[in-house]
Structures are given as structure tokens and as C-alpha cells.
Short mmCIF file of N, CA and C in Angstrom, two decimals:
data_model
loop_
_atom_site.label_atom_id
_atom_site.label_comp_id
_atom_site.label_asym_id
_atom_site.label_seq_id
_atom_site.Cartn_x
_atom_site.Cartn_y
_atom_site.Cartn_z
N UNK A 1 48.38 3.48 21.89
CA UNK A 1 48.43 4.91 22.12
C UNK A 1 47.67 5.25 23.39
N UNK A 2 48.40 5.53 24.44
CA UNK A 2 47.81 5.89 25.73
C UNK A 2 48.50 7.16 26.21
N UNK A 3 47.99 8.31 25.88
CA UNK A 3 48.59 9.57 26.34
C UNK A 3 48.54 9.67 27.86
N UNK A 4 49.61 10.18 28.44
CA UNK A 4 49.73 10.30 29.88
C UNK A 4 49.94 11.76 30.27
N UNK A 5 49.30 12.17 31.36
CA UNK A 5 49.42 13.53 31.86
C UNK A 5 49.68 13.49 33.35
N UNK A 6 50.83 14.04 33.76
CA UNK A 6 51.17 14.10 35.18
C UNK A 6 50.68 15.41 35.79
N UNK A 7 50.43 15.36 37.09
CA UNK A 7 50.06 16.54 37.84
C UNK A 7 50.43 16.32 39.30
N UNK A 8 50.39 17.39 40.09
CA UNK A 8 50.59 17.29 41.52
C UNK A 8 51.94 17.77 42.01
N UNK A 9 52.83 18.14 41.11
CA UNK A 9 54.12 18.64 41.53
C UNK A 9 54.00 20.02 42.16
N UNK A 10 55.11 20.46 42.74
CA UNK A 10 55.12 21.77 43.37
C UNK A 10 56.33 21.96 44.24
N UNK A 11 56.28 23.00 45.04
CA UNK A 11 57.36 23.35 45.96
C UNK A 11 56.96 22.96 47.37
N UNK A 12 57.83 22.24 48.05
CA UNK A 12 57.54 21.78 49.39
C UNK A 12 58.82 21.82 50.22
N UNK A 13 58.68 22.03 51.52
CA UNK A 13 59.82 22.02 52.41
C UNK A 13 60.25 20.59 52.71
N UNK A 14 61.52 20.43 53.05
CA UNK A 14 62.02 19.12 53.43
C UNK A 14 61.17 18.54 54.55
N UNK A 15 60.85 17.26 54.42
CA UNK A 15 59.99 16.60 55.38
C UNK A 15 58.52 16.63 55.00
N UNK A 16 58.18 17.40 54.00
CA UNK A 16 56.80 17.51 53.57
C UNK A 16 56.40 16.40 52.62
N UNK A 17 55.19 16.53 52.09
CA UNK A 17 54.62 15.49 51.24
C UNK A 17 53.99 16.08 49.99
N UNK A 18 53.98 15.28 48.94
CA UNK A 18 53.28 15.59 47.71
C UNK A 18 52.69 14.31 47.16
N UNK A 19 51.61 14.45 46.41
CA UNK A 19 51.00 13.32 45.75
C UNK A 19 50.92 13.61 44.25
N UNK A 20 51.65 12.83 43.48
CA UNK A 20 51.64 12.98 42.04
C UNK A 20 50.58 12.06 41.43
N UNK A 21 49.98 12.52 40.36
CA UNK A 21 49.00 11.73 39.63
C UNK A 21 49.41 11.63 38.18
N UNK A 22 49.08 10.52 37.57
CA UNK A 22 49.31 10.29 36.15
C UNK A 22 48.04 9.74 35.57
N UNK A 23 47.39 10.53 34.75
CA UNK A 23 46.11 10.15 34.16
C UNK A 23 46.30 9.78 32.70
N UNK A 24 45.67 8.69 32.30
CA UNK A 24 45.74 8.23 30.92
C UNK A 24 44.45 8.54 30.20
N UNK A 25 44.56 8.83 28.92
CA UNK A 25 43.40 9.06 28.08
C UNK A 25 43.57 8.29 26.78
N UNK A 26 42.46 8.06 26.10
CA UNK A 26 42.52 7.37 24.83
C UNK A 26 42.56 5.85 24.95
N UNK A 27 42.38 5.35 26.14
CA UNK A 27 42.39 3.92 26.36
C UNK A 27 42.70 3.59 27.80
N UNK A 28 42.55 2.32 28.15
CA UNK A 28 42.85 1.87 29.49
C UNK A 28 44.27 1.33 29.57
N UNK A 29 44.86 1.41 30.73
CA UNK A 29 46.21 0.87 30.91
C UNK A 29 46.28 -0.10 32.08
N UNK A 30 45.17 -0.78 32.34
CA UNK A 30 45.16 -1.73 33.44
C UNK A 30 46.15 -2.87 33.23
N UNK A 31 46.46 -3.18 31.98
CA UNK A 31 47.42 -4.23 31.68
C UNK A 31 48.79 -3.67 31.29
N UNK A 32 49.07 -2.47 31.72
CA UNK A 32 50.36 -1.84 31.52
C UNK A 32 51.11 -1.78 32.83
N UNK A 33 52.43 -1.92 32.74
CA UNK A 33 53.24 -1.57 33.89
C UNK A 33 53.41 -0.05 33.88
N UNK A 34 53.18 0.55 35.03
CA UNK A 34 53.25 2.00 35.17
C UNK A 34 54.45 2.34 36.04
N UNK A 35 55.22 3.30 35.60
CA UNK A 35 56.48 3.61 36.26
C UNK A 35 56.67 5.12 36.37
N UNK A 36 57.25 5.53 37.48
CA UNK A 36 57.68 6.90 37.66
C UNK A 36 59.19 6.99 37.51
N UNK A 37 59.63 7.90 36.68
CA UNK A 37 61.03 8.27 36.55
C UNK A 37 61.18 9.70 37.04
N UNK A 38 62.42 10.10 37.28
CA UNK A 38 62.69 11.49 37.60
C UNK A 38 64.02 11.90 37.00
N UNK A 39 64.14 13.19 36.74
CA UNK A 39 65.36 13.72 36.14
C UNK A 39 65.69 15.06 36.75
N UNK A 40 66.85 15.14 37.39
CA UNK A 40 67.35 16.37 37.96
C UNK A 40 68.24 17.07 36.95
N UNK A 41 68.42 18.39 37.08
CA UNK A 41 69.27 19.11 36.13
C UNK A 41 70.68 18.52 36.05
N UNK A 42 71.14 18.29 34.84
CA UNK A 42 72.47 17.77 34.62
C UNK A 42 72.64 16.28 34.88
N UNK A 43 71.55 15.60 35.19
CA UNK A 43 71.62 14.18 35.48
C UNK A 43 70.75 13.38 34.52
N UNK A 44 71.04 12.10 34.44
CA UNK A 44 70.27 11.20 33.59
C UNK A 44 68.95 10.86 34.26
N UNK A 45 67.97 10.55 33.45
CA UNK A 45 66.67 10.14 33.97
C UNK A 45 66.83 8.82 34.73
N UNK A 46 66.26 8.75 35.92
CA UNK A 46 66.41 7.57 36.75
C UNK A 46 65.06 6.98 37.15
N UNK A 47 65.05 5.69 37.30
CA UNK A 47 63.89 4.95 37.75
C UNK A 47 63.58 5.29 39.19
N UNK A 48 62.29 5.42 39.51
CA UNK A 48 61.86 5.70 40.88
C UNK A 48 61.00 4.58 41.42
N UNK A 49 59.92 4.24 40.73
CA UNK A 49 58.98 3.23 41.23
C UNK A 49 58.14 2.70 40.10
N UNK A 50 57.69 1.44 40.25
CA UNK A 50 56.82 0.80 39.26
C UNK A 50 55.70 0.05 39.95
N UNK A 51 54.61 -0.11 39.24
CA UNK A 51 53.52 -0.96 39.68
C UNK A 51 52.98 -1.70 38.47
N UNK A 52 52.86 -3.02 38.61
CA UNK A 52 52.35 -3.85 37.53
C UNK A 52 50.83 -3.94 37.60
N UNK A 53 50.25 -4.59 36.61
CA UNK A 53 48.78 -4.73 36.61
C UNK A 53 48.33 -5.70 37.70
N UNK A 54 49.24 -6.52 38.20
CA UNK A 54 48.95 -7.40 39.32
C UNK A 54 49.22 -6.73 40.66
N UNK A 55 49.59 -5.45 40.62
CA UNK A 55 49.83 -4.63 41.81
C UNK A 55 51.15 -4.96 42.51
N UNK A 56 52.05 -5.65 41.84
CA UNK A 56 53.40 -5.76 42.37
C UNK A 56 54.08 -4.41 42.26
N UNK A 57 54.81 -4.03 43.29
CA UNK A 57 55.46 -2.73 43.32
C UNK A 57 56.96 -2.86 43.48
N UNK A 58 57.68 -1.89 42.94
CA UNK A 58 59.13 -1.87 43.00
C UNK A 58 59.57 -0.42 43.20
N UNK A 59 60.64 -0.24 43.98
CA UNK A 59 61.13 1.08 44.29
C UNK A 59 62.64 1.14 44.23
N UNK A 60 63.16 2.28 43.85
CA UNK A 60 64.58 2.52 44.01
C UNK A 60 64.87 2.61 45.51
N UNK A 61 66.04 2.15 45.91
CA UNK A 61 66.34 2.05 47.33
C UNK A 61 66.20 3.38 48.08
N UNK A 62 66.55 4.47 47.44
CA UNK A 62 66.56 5.75 48.12
C UNK A 62 65.17 6.26 48.50
N UNK A 63 64.11 5.69 47.93
CA UNK A 63 62.76 6.16 48.25
C UNK A 63 61.95 5.14 49.02
N UNK A 64 62.49 3.97 49.26
CA UNK A 64 61.77 2.94 50.00
C UNK A 64 61.41 3.44 51.39
N UNK A 65 60.17 3.20 51.77
CA UNK A 65 59.69 3.66 53.06
C UNK A 65 59.17 5.07 53.06
N UNK A 66 59.42 5.82 51.99
CA UNK A 66 58.96 7.20 51.89
C UNK A 66 57.94 7.39 50.77
N UNK A 67 58.11 6.71 49.66
CA UNK A 67 57.22 6.83 48.51
C UNK A 67 56.34 5.60 48.40
N UNK A 68 55.12 5.80 47.93
CA UNK A 68 54.20 4.70 47.69
C UNK A 68 53.54 4.89 46.33
N UNK A 69 53.68 3.89 45.47
CA UNK A 69 53.03 3.92 44.17
C UNK A 69 51.76 3.10 44.24
N UNK A 70 50.71 3.58 43.61
CA UNK A 70 49.44 2.87 43.58
C UNK A 70 48.73 3.17 42.27
N UNK A 71 47.69 2.40 41.98
CA UNK A 71 46.96 2.63 40.74
C UNK A 71 45.48 2.39 40.96
N UNK A 72 44.68 3.11 40.20
CA UNK A 72 43.25 2.96 40.18
C UNK A 72 42.88 2.70 38.73
N UNK A 73 42.73 1.44 38.38
CA UNK A 73 42.49 1.09 36.98
C UNK A 73 41.15 1.62 36.47
N UNK A 74 40.16 1.71 37.35
CA UNK A 74 38.87 2.23 36.95
C UNK A 74 38.96 3.69 36.51
N UNK A 75 39.90 4.43 37.10
CA UNK A 75 40.10 5.83 36.76
C UNK A 75 41.25 6.05 35.80
N UNK A 76 41.90 4.97 35.37
CA UNK A 76 43.05 5.08 34.49
C UNK A 76 44.10 6.04 35.05
N UNK A 77 44.37 5.88 36.33
CA UNK A 77 45.26 6.80 37.02
C UNK A 77 46.24 6.04 37.91
N UNK A 78 47.47 6.49 37.92
CA UNK A 78 48.49 5.97 38.82
C UNK A 78 48.96 7.13 39.69
N UNK A 79 49.32 6.82 40.93
CA UNK A 79 49.70 7.84 41.90
C UNK A 79 51.08 7.55 42.46
N UNK A 80 51.74 8.59 42.89
CA UNK A 80 52.96 8.46 43.65
C UNK A 80 52.84 9.36 44.88
N UNK A 81 52.61 8.74 46.02
CA UNK A 81 52.57 9.46 47.28
C UNK A 81 53.99 9.59 47.80
N UNK A 82 54.45 10.81 47.98
CA UNK A 82 55.81 11.08 48.39
C UNK A 82 55.79 11.75 49.76
N UNK A 83 56.33 11.06 50.75
CA UNK A 83 56.41 11.57 52.11
C UNK A 83 57.87 11.76 52.51
N UNK A 84 58.07 12.52 53.56
CA UNK A 84 59.41 12.77 54.08
C UNK A 84 60.36 13.20 52.98
N UNK A 85 59.92 14.14 52.18
CA UNK A 85 60.70 14.56 51.02
C UNK A 85 62.01 15.21 51.43
N UNK A 86 63.01 14.98 50.61
CA UNK A 86 64.35 15.50 50.82
C UNK A 86 64.75 16.38 49.64
N UNK A 87 65.67 17.31 49.84
CA UNK A 87 66.14 18.12 48.71
C UNK A 87 66.65 17.27 47.55
N UNK A 88 67.20 16.11 47.84
CA UNK A 88 67.70 15.22 46.80
C UNK A 88 66.59 14.68 45.91
N UNK A 89 65.34 14.80 46.33
CA UNK A 89 64.21 14.36 45.53
C UNK A 89 63.81 15.38 44.47
N UNK A 90 64.41 16.55 44.50
CA UNK A 90 64.08 17.60 43.54
C UNK A 90 64.39 17.13 42.12
N UNK A 91 63.39 17.19 41.26
CA UNK A 91 63.53 16.72 39.88
C UNK A 91 62.22 16.92 39.15
N UNK A 92 62.27 16.74 37.85
CA UNK A 92 61.06 16.61 37.07
C UNK A 92 60.67 15.14 37.10
N UNK A 93 59.44 14.87 37.48
CA UNK A 93 58.95 13.51 37.58
C UNK A 93 58.09 13.17 36.37
N UNK A 94 58.38 12.02 35.77
CA UNK A 94 57.70 11.58 34.56
C UNK A 94 56.99 10.26 34.81
N UNK A 95 55.83 10.14 34.23
CA UNK A 95 55.08 8.90 34.21
C UNK A 95 55.34 8.19 32.89
N UNK A 96 55.55 6.88 32.96
CA UNK A 96 55.81 6.08 31.76
C UNK A 96 55.02 4.78 31.82
N UNK A 97 54.71 4.23 30.65
CA UNK A 97 53.90 3.02 30.59
C UNK A 97 54.31 2.15 29.42
N UNK A 98 54.13 0.86 29.60
CA UNK A 98 54.26 -0.10 28.52
C UNK A 98 53.33 -1.26 28.78
N UNK A 99 52.85 -1.88 27.71
CA UNK A 99 52.00 -3.04 27.87
C UNK A 99 52.84 -4.19 28.41
N UNK A 100 52.39 -4.73 29.55
CA UNK A 100 53.13 -5.80 30.20
C UNK A 100 52.24 -6.43 31.25
N UNK A 101 52.08 -7.74 31.19
CA UNK A 101 51.20 -8.44 32.12
C UNK A 101 51.96 -9.36 33.07
N UNK A 102 53.27 -9.27 33.09
CA UNK A 102 54.07 -10.08 33.97
C UNK A 102 54.27 -9.45 35.33
N UNK A 103 55.19 -10.00 36.08
CA UNK A 103 55.43 -9.56 37.45
C UNK A 103 56.75 -8.83 37.62
N UNK A 104 57.54 -8.75 36.56
CA UNK A 104 58.82 -8.07 36.63
C UNK A 104 58.64 -6.58 36.36
N UNK A 105 59.74 -5.87 36.30
CA UNK A 105 59.70 -4.44 36.04
C UNK A 105 60.91 -4.04 35.21
N UNK A 106 60.90 -2.79 34.76
CA UNK A 106 61.93 -2.30 33.84
C UNK A 106 62.42 -0.95 34.33
N UNK A 107 63.73 -0.80 34.42
CA UNK A 107 64.32 0.42 34.95
C UNK A 107 64.93 1.31 33.88
N UNK A 108 64.96 0.85 32.65
CA UNK A 108 65.52 1.62 31.54
C UNK A 108 64.40 2.39 30.86
N UNK A 109 64.57 3.68 30.70
CA UNK A 109 63.55 4.50 30.08
C UNK A 109 63.25 4.09 28.65
N UNK A 110 64.22 3.49 27.97
CA UNK A 110 64.00 3.04 26.60
C UNK A 110 63.06 1.86 26.51
N UNK A 111 62.71 1.26 27.62
CA UNK A 111 61.83 0.11 27.64
C UNK A 111 60.35 0.50 27.73
N UNK A 112 60.06 1.78 27.71
CA UNK A 112 58.69 2.27 27.84
C UNK A 112 58.21 2.94 26.56
N UNK A 113 56.94 2.75 26.29
CA UNK A 113 56.34 3.22 25.04
C UNK A 113 55.68 4.58 25.15
N UNK A 114 55.13 4.89 26.32
CA UNK A 114 54.34 6.11 26.49
C UNK A 114 54.87 6.92 27.66
N UNK A 115 54.86 8.23 27.48
CA UNK A 115 55.40 9.15 28.48
C UNK A 115 54.50 10.36 28.67
N UNK A 116 54.48 10.85 29.89
CA UNK A 116 53.85 12.12 30.16
C UNK A 116 54.83 13.27 29.95
N UNK A 117 54.33 14.48 30.16
CA UNK A 117 55.14 15.67 29.91
C UNK A 117 56.04 16.04 31.09
N UNK A 118 55.79 15.45 32.24
CA UNK A 118 56.58 15.72 33.43
C UNK A 118 55.95 16.76 34.33
N UNK A 119 56.23 16.64 35.62
CA UNK A 119 55.78 17.62 36.60
C UNK A 119 56.93 17.91 37.56
N UNK A 120 57.15 19.18 37.84
CA UNK A 120 58.30 19.61 38.63
C UNK A 120 58.03 19.42 40.12
N UNK A 121 58.98 18.80 40.80
CA UNK A 121 58.97 18.67 42.25
C UNK A 121 60.22 19.36 42.79
N UNK A 122 60.03 20.34 43.65
CA UNK A 122 61.14 21.05 44.25
C UNK A 122 61.03 20.98 45.76
N UNK A 123 62.07 20.50 46.40
CA UNK A 123 62.09 20.34 47.86
C UNK A 123 63.16 21.26 48.42
N UNK A 124 62.74 22.20 49.24
CA UNK A 124 63.66 23.16 49.84
C UNK A 124 64.13 22.65 51.20
N UNK A 125 65.32 23.09 51.59
CA UNK A 125 65.88 22.69 52.86
C UNK A 125 65.38 23.55 53.99
#
């Protein structure tokens, strides 16, 4: 049981930046794979980025070079730095976690045990 809380969303113009945070409480998640998903209206939830406890990172192709996922295990927090934002990035962003000590990653939302409530990111043109 590792409750997750996202923050940092908001409204930004195209080309701008936002930094999302996902804070865990009730335990540490240093040995969890941490992943950001996003869901736009009328669309299925999609994988965005993951970081393992070994700090291996994975990104969906559309955000490579623009988004950076990182983690601070001492603070039980994972971040998503989003630069050069596009209107297509508009969505509710969710933090997800599962216990995993390997180097691979998981893109299916059903493969995660813990979820945050989501934070809205809106990018205007």
C-alpha cells in the first residue's frame, strides 16, 4: 500500500514547460517502477514514461527529447519535467507504481498496483 499524489499540472502555452510531481506516503517505493500515464478526453489511458529503481528510463516516442522522468528515493517522489509542450500533450496525467526490481518496464495500466488521483495538464496553442 503506497498511496500516490500527483501535483504540478496547470495551463501553459505551447512551447512552455511544467514539472509534475508524484509523492508517495505510507511507505517507500525505491524498489518500485514508477510510471506516468496520461488520458485525454475520449481516449484510452496511454503510457508516457517510466523509471525503474535502477534509474533506467523509458519514454513513448512522442515525448522523447521533451520529457524527462526522474526520481528522488529519499523523498519518495518521482518527477516528470515536460518541456516544449504541445496541445497534443493535453490530458490528465497519472502516476502509477508497482513493485519491480528489474530493468524492463510495463506499458499496460493493468500491470500497476497503485495510482494517484491525476493532475490536469492543458496546453493552449
